[in-house]
Short mmCIF file of N, CA, C and O and ligand atoms in Angstrom, two decimals:
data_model
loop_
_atom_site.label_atom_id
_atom_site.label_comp_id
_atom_site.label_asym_id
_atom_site.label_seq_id
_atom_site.Cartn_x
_atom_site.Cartn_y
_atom_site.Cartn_z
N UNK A 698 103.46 117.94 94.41
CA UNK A 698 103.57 116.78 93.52
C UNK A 698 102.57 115.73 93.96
O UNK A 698 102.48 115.57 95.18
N UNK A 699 101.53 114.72 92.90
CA UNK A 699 100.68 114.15 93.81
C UNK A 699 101.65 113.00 93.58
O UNK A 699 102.72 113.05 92.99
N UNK A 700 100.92 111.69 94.32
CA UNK A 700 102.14 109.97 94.11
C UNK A 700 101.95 110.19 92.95
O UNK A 700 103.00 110.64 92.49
N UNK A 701 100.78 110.10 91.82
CA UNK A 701 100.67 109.52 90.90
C UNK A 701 102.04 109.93 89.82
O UNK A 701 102.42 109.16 88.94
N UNK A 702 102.61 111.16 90.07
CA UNK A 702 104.01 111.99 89.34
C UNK A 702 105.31 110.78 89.49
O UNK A 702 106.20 110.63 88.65
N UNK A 703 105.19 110.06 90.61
CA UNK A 703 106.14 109.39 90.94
C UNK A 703 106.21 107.75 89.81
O UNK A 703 105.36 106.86 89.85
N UNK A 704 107.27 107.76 89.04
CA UNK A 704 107.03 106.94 88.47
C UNK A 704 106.84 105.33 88.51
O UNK A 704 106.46 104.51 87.67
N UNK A 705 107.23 105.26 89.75
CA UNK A 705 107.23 103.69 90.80
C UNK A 705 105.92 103.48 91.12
O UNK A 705 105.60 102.29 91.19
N UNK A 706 104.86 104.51 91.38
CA UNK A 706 103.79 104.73 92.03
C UNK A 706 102.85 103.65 91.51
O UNK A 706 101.97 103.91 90.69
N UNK A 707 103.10 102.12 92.14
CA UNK A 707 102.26 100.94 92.04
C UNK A 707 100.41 101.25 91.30
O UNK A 707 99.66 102.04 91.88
N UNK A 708 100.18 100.86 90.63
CA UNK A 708 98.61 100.47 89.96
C UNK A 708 97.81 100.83 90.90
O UNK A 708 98.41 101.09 91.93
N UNK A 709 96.25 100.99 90.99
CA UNK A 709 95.68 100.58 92.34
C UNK A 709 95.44 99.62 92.19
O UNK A 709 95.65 99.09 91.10
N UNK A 710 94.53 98.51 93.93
CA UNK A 710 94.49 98.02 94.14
C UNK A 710 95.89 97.10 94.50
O UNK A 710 95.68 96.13 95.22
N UNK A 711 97.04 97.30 94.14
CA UNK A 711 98.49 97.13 94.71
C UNK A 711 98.45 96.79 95.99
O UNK A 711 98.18 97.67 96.81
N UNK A 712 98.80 94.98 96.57
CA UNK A 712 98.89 95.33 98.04
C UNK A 712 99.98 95.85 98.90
O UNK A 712 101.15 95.59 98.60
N UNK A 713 99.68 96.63 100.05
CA UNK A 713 101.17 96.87 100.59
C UNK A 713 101.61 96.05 102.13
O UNK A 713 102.58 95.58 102.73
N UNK A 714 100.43 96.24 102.23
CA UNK A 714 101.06 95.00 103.79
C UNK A 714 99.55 94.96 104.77
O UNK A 714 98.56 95.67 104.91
N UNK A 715 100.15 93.50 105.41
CA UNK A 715 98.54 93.69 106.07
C UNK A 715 98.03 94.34 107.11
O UNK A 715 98.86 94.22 108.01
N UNK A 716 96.76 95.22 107.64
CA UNK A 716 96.61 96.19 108.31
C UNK A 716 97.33 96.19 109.51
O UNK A 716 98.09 97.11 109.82
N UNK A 717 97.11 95.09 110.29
CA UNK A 717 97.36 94.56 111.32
C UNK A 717 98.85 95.33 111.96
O UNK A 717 99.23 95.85 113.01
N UNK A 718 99.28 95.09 110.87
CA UNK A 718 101.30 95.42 110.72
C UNK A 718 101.55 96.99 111.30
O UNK A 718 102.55 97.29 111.96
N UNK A 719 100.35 98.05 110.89
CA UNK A 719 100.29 99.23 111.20
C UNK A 719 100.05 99.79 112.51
O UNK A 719 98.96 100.16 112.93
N UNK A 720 101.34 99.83 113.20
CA UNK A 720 100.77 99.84 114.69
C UNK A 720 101.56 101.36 115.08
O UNK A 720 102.67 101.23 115.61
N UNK A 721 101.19 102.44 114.90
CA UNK A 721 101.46 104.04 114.82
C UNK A 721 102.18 104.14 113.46
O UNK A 721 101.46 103.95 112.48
N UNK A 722 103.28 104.35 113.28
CA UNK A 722 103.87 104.56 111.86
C UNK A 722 104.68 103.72 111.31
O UNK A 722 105.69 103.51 111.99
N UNK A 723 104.61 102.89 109.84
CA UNK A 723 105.30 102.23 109.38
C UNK A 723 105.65 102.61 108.18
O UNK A 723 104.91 103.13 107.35
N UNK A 724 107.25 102.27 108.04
CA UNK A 724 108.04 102.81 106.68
C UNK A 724 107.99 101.42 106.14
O UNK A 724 107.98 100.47 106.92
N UNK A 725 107.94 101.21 104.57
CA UNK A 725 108.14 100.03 103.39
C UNK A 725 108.11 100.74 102.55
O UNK A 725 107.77 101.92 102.44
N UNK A 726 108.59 99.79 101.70
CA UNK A 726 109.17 100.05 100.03
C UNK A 726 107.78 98.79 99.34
O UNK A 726 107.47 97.78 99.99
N UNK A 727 107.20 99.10 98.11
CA UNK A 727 106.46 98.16 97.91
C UNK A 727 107.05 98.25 96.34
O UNK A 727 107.15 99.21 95.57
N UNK A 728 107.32 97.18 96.23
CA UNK A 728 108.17 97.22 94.46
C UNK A 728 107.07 96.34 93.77
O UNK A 728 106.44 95.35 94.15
N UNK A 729 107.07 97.09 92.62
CA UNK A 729 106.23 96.25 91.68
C UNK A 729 107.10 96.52 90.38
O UNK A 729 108.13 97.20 90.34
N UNK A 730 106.44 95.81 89.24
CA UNK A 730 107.60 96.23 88.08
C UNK A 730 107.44 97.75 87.48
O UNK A 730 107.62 98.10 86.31
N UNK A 731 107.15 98.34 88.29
CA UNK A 731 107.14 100.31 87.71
C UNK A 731 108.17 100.57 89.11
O UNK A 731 108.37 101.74 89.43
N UNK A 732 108.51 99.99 89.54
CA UNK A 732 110.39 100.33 90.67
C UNK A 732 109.19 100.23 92.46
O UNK A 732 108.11 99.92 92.96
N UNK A 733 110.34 100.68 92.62
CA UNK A 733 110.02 100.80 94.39
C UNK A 733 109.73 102.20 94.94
O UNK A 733 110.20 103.34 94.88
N UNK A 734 108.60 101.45 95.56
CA UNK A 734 107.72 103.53 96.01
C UNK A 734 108.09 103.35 97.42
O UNK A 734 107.64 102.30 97.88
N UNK A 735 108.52 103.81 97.95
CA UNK A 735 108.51 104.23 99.14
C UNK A 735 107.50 104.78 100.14
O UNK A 735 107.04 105.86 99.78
N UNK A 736 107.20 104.48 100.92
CA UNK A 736 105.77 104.88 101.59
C UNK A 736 105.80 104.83 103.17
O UNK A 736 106.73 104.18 103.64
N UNK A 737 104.99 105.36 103.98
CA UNK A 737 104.65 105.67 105.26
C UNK A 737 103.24 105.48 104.98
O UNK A 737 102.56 105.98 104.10
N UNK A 738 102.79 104.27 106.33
CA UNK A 738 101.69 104.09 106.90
C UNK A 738 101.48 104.51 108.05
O UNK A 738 102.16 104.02 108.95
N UNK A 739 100.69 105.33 108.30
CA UNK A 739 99.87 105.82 109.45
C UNK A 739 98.89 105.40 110.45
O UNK A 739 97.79 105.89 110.18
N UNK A 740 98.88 104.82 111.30
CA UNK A 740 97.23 104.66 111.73
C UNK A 740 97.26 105.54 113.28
O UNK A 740 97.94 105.34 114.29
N UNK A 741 96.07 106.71 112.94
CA UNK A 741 95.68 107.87 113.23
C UNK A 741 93.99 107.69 114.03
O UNK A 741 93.33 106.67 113.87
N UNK A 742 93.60 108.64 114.72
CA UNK A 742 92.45 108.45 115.19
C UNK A 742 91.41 108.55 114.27
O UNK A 742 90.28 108.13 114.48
N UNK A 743 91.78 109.08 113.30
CA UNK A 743 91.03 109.86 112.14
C UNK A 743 91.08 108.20 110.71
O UNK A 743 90.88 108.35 109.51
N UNK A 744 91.33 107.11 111.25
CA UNK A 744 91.54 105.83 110.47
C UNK A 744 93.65 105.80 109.91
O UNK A 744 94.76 106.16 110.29
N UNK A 745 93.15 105.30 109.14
CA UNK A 745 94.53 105.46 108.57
C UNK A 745 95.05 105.78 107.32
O UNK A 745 94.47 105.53 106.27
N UNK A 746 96.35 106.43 107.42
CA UNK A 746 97.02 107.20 105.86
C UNK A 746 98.09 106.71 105.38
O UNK A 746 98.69 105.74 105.85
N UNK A 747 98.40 107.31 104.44
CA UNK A 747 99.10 107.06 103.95
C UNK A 747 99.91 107.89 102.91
O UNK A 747 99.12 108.45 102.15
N UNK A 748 101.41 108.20 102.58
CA UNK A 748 102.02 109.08 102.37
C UNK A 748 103.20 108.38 101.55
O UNK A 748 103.62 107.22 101.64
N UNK A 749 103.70 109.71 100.53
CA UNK A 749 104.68 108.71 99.88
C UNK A 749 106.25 109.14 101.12
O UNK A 749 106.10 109.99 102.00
N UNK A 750 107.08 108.69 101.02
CA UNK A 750 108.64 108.31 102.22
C UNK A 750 109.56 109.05 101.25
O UNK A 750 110.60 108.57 100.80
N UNK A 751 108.93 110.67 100.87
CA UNK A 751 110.27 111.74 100.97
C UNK A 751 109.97 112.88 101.32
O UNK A 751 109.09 113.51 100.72
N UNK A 752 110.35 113.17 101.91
CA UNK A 752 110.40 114.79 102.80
C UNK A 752 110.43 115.96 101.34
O UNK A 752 111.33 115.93 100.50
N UNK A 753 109.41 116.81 101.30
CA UNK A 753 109.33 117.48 100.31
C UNK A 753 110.45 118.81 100.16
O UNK A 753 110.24 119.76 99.40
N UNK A 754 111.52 118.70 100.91
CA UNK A 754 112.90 119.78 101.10
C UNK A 754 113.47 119.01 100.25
O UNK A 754 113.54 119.28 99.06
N UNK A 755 114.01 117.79 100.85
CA UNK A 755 115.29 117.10 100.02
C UNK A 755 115.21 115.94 99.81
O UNK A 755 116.10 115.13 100.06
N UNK A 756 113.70 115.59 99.12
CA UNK A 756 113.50 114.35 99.14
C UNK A 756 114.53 113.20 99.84
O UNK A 756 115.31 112.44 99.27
N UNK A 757 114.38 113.28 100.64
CA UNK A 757 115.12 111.72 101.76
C UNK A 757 113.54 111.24 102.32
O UNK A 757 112.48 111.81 102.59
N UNK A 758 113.97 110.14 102.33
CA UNK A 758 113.42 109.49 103.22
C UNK A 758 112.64 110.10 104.68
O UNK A 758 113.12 111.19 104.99
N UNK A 759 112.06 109.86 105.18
CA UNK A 759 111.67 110.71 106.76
C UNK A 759 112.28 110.13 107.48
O UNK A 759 112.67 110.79 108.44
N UNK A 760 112.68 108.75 107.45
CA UNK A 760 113.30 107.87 108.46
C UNK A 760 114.42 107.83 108.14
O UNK A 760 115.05 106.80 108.40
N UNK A 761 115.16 109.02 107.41
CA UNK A 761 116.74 108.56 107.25
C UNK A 761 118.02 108.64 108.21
O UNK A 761 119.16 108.17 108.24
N UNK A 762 117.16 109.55 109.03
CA UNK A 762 118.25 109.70 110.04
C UNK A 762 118.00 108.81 111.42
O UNK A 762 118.82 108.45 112.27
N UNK A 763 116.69 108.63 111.34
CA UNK A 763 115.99 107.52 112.77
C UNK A 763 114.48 107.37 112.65
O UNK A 763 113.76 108.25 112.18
N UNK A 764 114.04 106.19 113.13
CA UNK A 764 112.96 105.89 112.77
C UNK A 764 112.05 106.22 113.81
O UNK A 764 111.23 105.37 114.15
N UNK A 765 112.06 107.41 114.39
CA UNK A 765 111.59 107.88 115.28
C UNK A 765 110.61 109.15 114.79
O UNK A 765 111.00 110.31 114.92
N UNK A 766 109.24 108.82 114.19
CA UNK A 766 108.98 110.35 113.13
C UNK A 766 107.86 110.36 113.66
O UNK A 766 107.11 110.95 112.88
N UNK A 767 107.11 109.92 114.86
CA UNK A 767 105.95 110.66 115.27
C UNK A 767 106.44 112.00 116.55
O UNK A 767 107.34 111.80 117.36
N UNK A 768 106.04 112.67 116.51
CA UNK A 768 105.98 113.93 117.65
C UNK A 768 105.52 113.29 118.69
O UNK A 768 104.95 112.20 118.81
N UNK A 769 106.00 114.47 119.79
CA UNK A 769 105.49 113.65 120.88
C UNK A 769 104.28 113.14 121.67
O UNK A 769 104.10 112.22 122.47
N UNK A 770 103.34 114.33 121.01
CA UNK A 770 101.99 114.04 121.27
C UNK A 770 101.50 113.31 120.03
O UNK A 770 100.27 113.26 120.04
N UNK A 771 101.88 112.90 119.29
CA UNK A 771 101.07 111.57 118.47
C UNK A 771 100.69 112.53 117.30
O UNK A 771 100.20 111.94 116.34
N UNK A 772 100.81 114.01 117.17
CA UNK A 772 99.87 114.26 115.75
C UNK A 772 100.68 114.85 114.63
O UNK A 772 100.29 115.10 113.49
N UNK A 773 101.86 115.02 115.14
CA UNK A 773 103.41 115.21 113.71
C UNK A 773 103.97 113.98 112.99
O UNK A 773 104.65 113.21 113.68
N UNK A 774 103.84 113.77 112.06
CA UNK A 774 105.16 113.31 111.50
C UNK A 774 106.31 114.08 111.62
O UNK A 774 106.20 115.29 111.79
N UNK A 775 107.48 113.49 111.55
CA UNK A 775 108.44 114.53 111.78
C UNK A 775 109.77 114.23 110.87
O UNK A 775 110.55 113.37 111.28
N UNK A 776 110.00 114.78 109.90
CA UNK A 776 111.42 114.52 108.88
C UNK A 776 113.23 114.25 110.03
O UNK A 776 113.89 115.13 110.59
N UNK A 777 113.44 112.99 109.99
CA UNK A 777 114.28 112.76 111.17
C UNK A 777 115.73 113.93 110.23
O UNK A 777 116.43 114.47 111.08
N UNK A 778 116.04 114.20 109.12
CA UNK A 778 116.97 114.62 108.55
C UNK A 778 116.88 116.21 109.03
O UNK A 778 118.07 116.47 109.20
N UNK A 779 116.42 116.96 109.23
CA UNK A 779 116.41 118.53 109.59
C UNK A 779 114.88 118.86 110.63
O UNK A 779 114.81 119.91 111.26
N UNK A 780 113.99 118.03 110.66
CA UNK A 780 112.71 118.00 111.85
C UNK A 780 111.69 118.80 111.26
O UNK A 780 111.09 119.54 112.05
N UNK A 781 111.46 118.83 110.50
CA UNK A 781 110.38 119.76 110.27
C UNK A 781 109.37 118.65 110.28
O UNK A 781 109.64 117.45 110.28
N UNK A 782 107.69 119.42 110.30
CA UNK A 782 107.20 118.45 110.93
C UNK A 782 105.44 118.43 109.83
O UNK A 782 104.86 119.34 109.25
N UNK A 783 105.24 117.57 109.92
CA UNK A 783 103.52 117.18 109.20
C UNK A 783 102.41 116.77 109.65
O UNK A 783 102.47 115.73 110.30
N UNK A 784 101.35 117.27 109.52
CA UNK A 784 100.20 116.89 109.79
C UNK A 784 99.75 115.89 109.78
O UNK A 784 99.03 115.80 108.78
N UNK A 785 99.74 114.47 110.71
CA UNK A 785 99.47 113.26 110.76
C UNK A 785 98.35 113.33 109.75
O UNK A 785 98.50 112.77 108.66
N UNK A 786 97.06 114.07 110.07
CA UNK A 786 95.99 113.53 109.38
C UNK A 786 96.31 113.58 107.57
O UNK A 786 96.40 112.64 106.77
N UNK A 787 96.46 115.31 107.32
CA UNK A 787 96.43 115.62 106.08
C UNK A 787 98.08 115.60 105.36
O UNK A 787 98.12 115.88 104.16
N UNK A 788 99.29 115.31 105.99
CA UNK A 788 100.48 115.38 105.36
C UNK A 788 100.81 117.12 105.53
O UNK A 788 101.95 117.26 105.96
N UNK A 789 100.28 118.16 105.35
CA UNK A 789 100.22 119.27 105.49
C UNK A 789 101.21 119.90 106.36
O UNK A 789 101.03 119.70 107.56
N UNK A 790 102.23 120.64 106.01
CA UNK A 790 103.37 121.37 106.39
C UNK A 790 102.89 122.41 107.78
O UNK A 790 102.17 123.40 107.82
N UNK A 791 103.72 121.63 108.93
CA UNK A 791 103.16 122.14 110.12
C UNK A 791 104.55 123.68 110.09
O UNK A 791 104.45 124.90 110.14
N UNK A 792 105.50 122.90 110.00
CA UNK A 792 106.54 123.34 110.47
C UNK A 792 107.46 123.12 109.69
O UNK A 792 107.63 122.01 109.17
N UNK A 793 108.14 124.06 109.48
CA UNK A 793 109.53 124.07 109.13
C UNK A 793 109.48 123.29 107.73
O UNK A 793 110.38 122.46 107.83
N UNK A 794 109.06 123.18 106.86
CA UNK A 794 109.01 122.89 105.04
C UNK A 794 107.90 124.05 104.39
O UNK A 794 107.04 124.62 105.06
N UNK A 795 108.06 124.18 103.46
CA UNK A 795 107.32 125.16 102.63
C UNK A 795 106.23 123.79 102.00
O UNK A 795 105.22 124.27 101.48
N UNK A 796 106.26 122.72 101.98
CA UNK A 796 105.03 122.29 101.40
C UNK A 796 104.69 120.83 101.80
O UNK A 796 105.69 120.16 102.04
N UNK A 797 103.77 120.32 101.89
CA UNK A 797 103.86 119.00 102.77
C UNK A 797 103.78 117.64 101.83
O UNK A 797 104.18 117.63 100.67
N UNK A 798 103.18 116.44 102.54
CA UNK A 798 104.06 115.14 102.23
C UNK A 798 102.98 115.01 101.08
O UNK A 798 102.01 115.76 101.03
N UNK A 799 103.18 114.18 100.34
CA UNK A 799 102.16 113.75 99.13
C UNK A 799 101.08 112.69 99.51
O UNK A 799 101.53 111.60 99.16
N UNK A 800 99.98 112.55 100.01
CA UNK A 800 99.00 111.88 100.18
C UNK A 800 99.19 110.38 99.53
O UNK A 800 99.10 110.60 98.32
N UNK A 801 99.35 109.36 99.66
CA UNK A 801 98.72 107.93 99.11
C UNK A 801 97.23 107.40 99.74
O UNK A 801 97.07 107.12 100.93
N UNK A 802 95.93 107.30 98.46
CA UNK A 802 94.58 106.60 98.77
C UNK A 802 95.40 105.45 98.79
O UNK A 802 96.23 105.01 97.99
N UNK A 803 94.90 105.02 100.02
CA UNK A 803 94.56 103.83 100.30
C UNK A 803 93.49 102.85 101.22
O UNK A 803 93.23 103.34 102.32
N UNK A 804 92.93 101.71 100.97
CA UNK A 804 91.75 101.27 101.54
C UNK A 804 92.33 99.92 102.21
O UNK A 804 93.40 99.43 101.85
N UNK A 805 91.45 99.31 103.32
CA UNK A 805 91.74 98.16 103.30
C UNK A 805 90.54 97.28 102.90
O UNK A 805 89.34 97.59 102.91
N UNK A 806 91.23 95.92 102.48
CA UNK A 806 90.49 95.05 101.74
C UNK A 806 90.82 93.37 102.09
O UNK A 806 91.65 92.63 101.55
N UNK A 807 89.65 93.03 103.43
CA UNK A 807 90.30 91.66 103.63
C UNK A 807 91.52 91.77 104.65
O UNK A 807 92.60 91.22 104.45
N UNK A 808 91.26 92.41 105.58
CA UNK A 808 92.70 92.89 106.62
C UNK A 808 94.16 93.53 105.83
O UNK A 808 95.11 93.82 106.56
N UNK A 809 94.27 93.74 104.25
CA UNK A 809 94.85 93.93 104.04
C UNK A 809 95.26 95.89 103.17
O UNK A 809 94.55 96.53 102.40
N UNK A 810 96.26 96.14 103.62
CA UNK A 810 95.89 97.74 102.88
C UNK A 810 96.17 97.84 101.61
O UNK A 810 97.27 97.31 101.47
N UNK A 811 95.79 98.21 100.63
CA UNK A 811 96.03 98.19 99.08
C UNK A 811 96.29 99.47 98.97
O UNK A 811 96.43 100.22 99.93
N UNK A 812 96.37 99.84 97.59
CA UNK A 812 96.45 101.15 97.14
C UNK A 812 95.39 101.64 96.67
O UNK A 812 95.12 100.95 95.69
N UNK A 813 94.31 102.78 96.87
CA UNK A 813 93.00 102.84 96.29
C UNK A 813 93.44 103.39 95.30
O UNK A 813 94.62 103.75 95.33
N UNK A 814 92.63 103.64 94.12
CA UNK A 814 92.45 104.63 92.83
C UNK A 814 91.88 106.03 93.32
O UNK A 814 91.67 106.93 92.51
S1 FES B 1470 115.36 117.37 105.19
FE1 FES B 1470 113.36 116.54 105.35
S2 FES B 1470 112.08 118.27 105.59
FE2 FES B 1470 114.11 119.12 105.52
#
């Protein structure tokens, strides 16, 4: 499924918070009037990502059970509800899900991260 399927899935250029704020992984909700998207920010060696905040098994949240979703060496996300785990860089199903997280473009602009097109 890409974000854009998601019907909350903010305009681009949408801001979501300022870079600064991204210090390994951060969960927010960014509501605009198309509802509230849920999202995971990343910042990775590879810059930073961004992902929409449901586990592609049972759509939950990644942080629903604890907000503890990097692996231990820094390069999983990890679904706190059953552990299966994702490819920091690409979202990409390391472990344990049949398909991985949905990508969000995003840029920053002015210290701040938006949503790219
Ligand atoms: S419950 Fe999240 S990946 Fe299984």
């Amino acid at each position: 499924m890409a974000w854009t399927d998601y019907s909350s899935a903010p305009a681009p250029g949408t801001p979501v918070c300022e870079a600064a704020r991204v210090d390994g992984v951060l969960s927010l909700t960014v509501t605009t009037d198309r509802g509230a998207f849920p999202m995971l920010l990343v910042r990775t060696g590879g810059g930073l990502r961004a992902y929409v905040n449901a586990c592609p098994h049972q759509y939950l949240p990644l942080d629903w059970r604890s907000d503890r979703l990097l692996s231990a060496d820094g390069t999983m996300l990890v679904c706190s509800a059953h552990g299966a785990r994702f490819d920091i860089l690409t979202g990409e199903a390391a472990h344990g899900a049949d398909c991985g997280l949905d990508p969000v473009p995003v840029s920053v602009v002015d210290g701040t991260v938006v949503i790219a097109g």
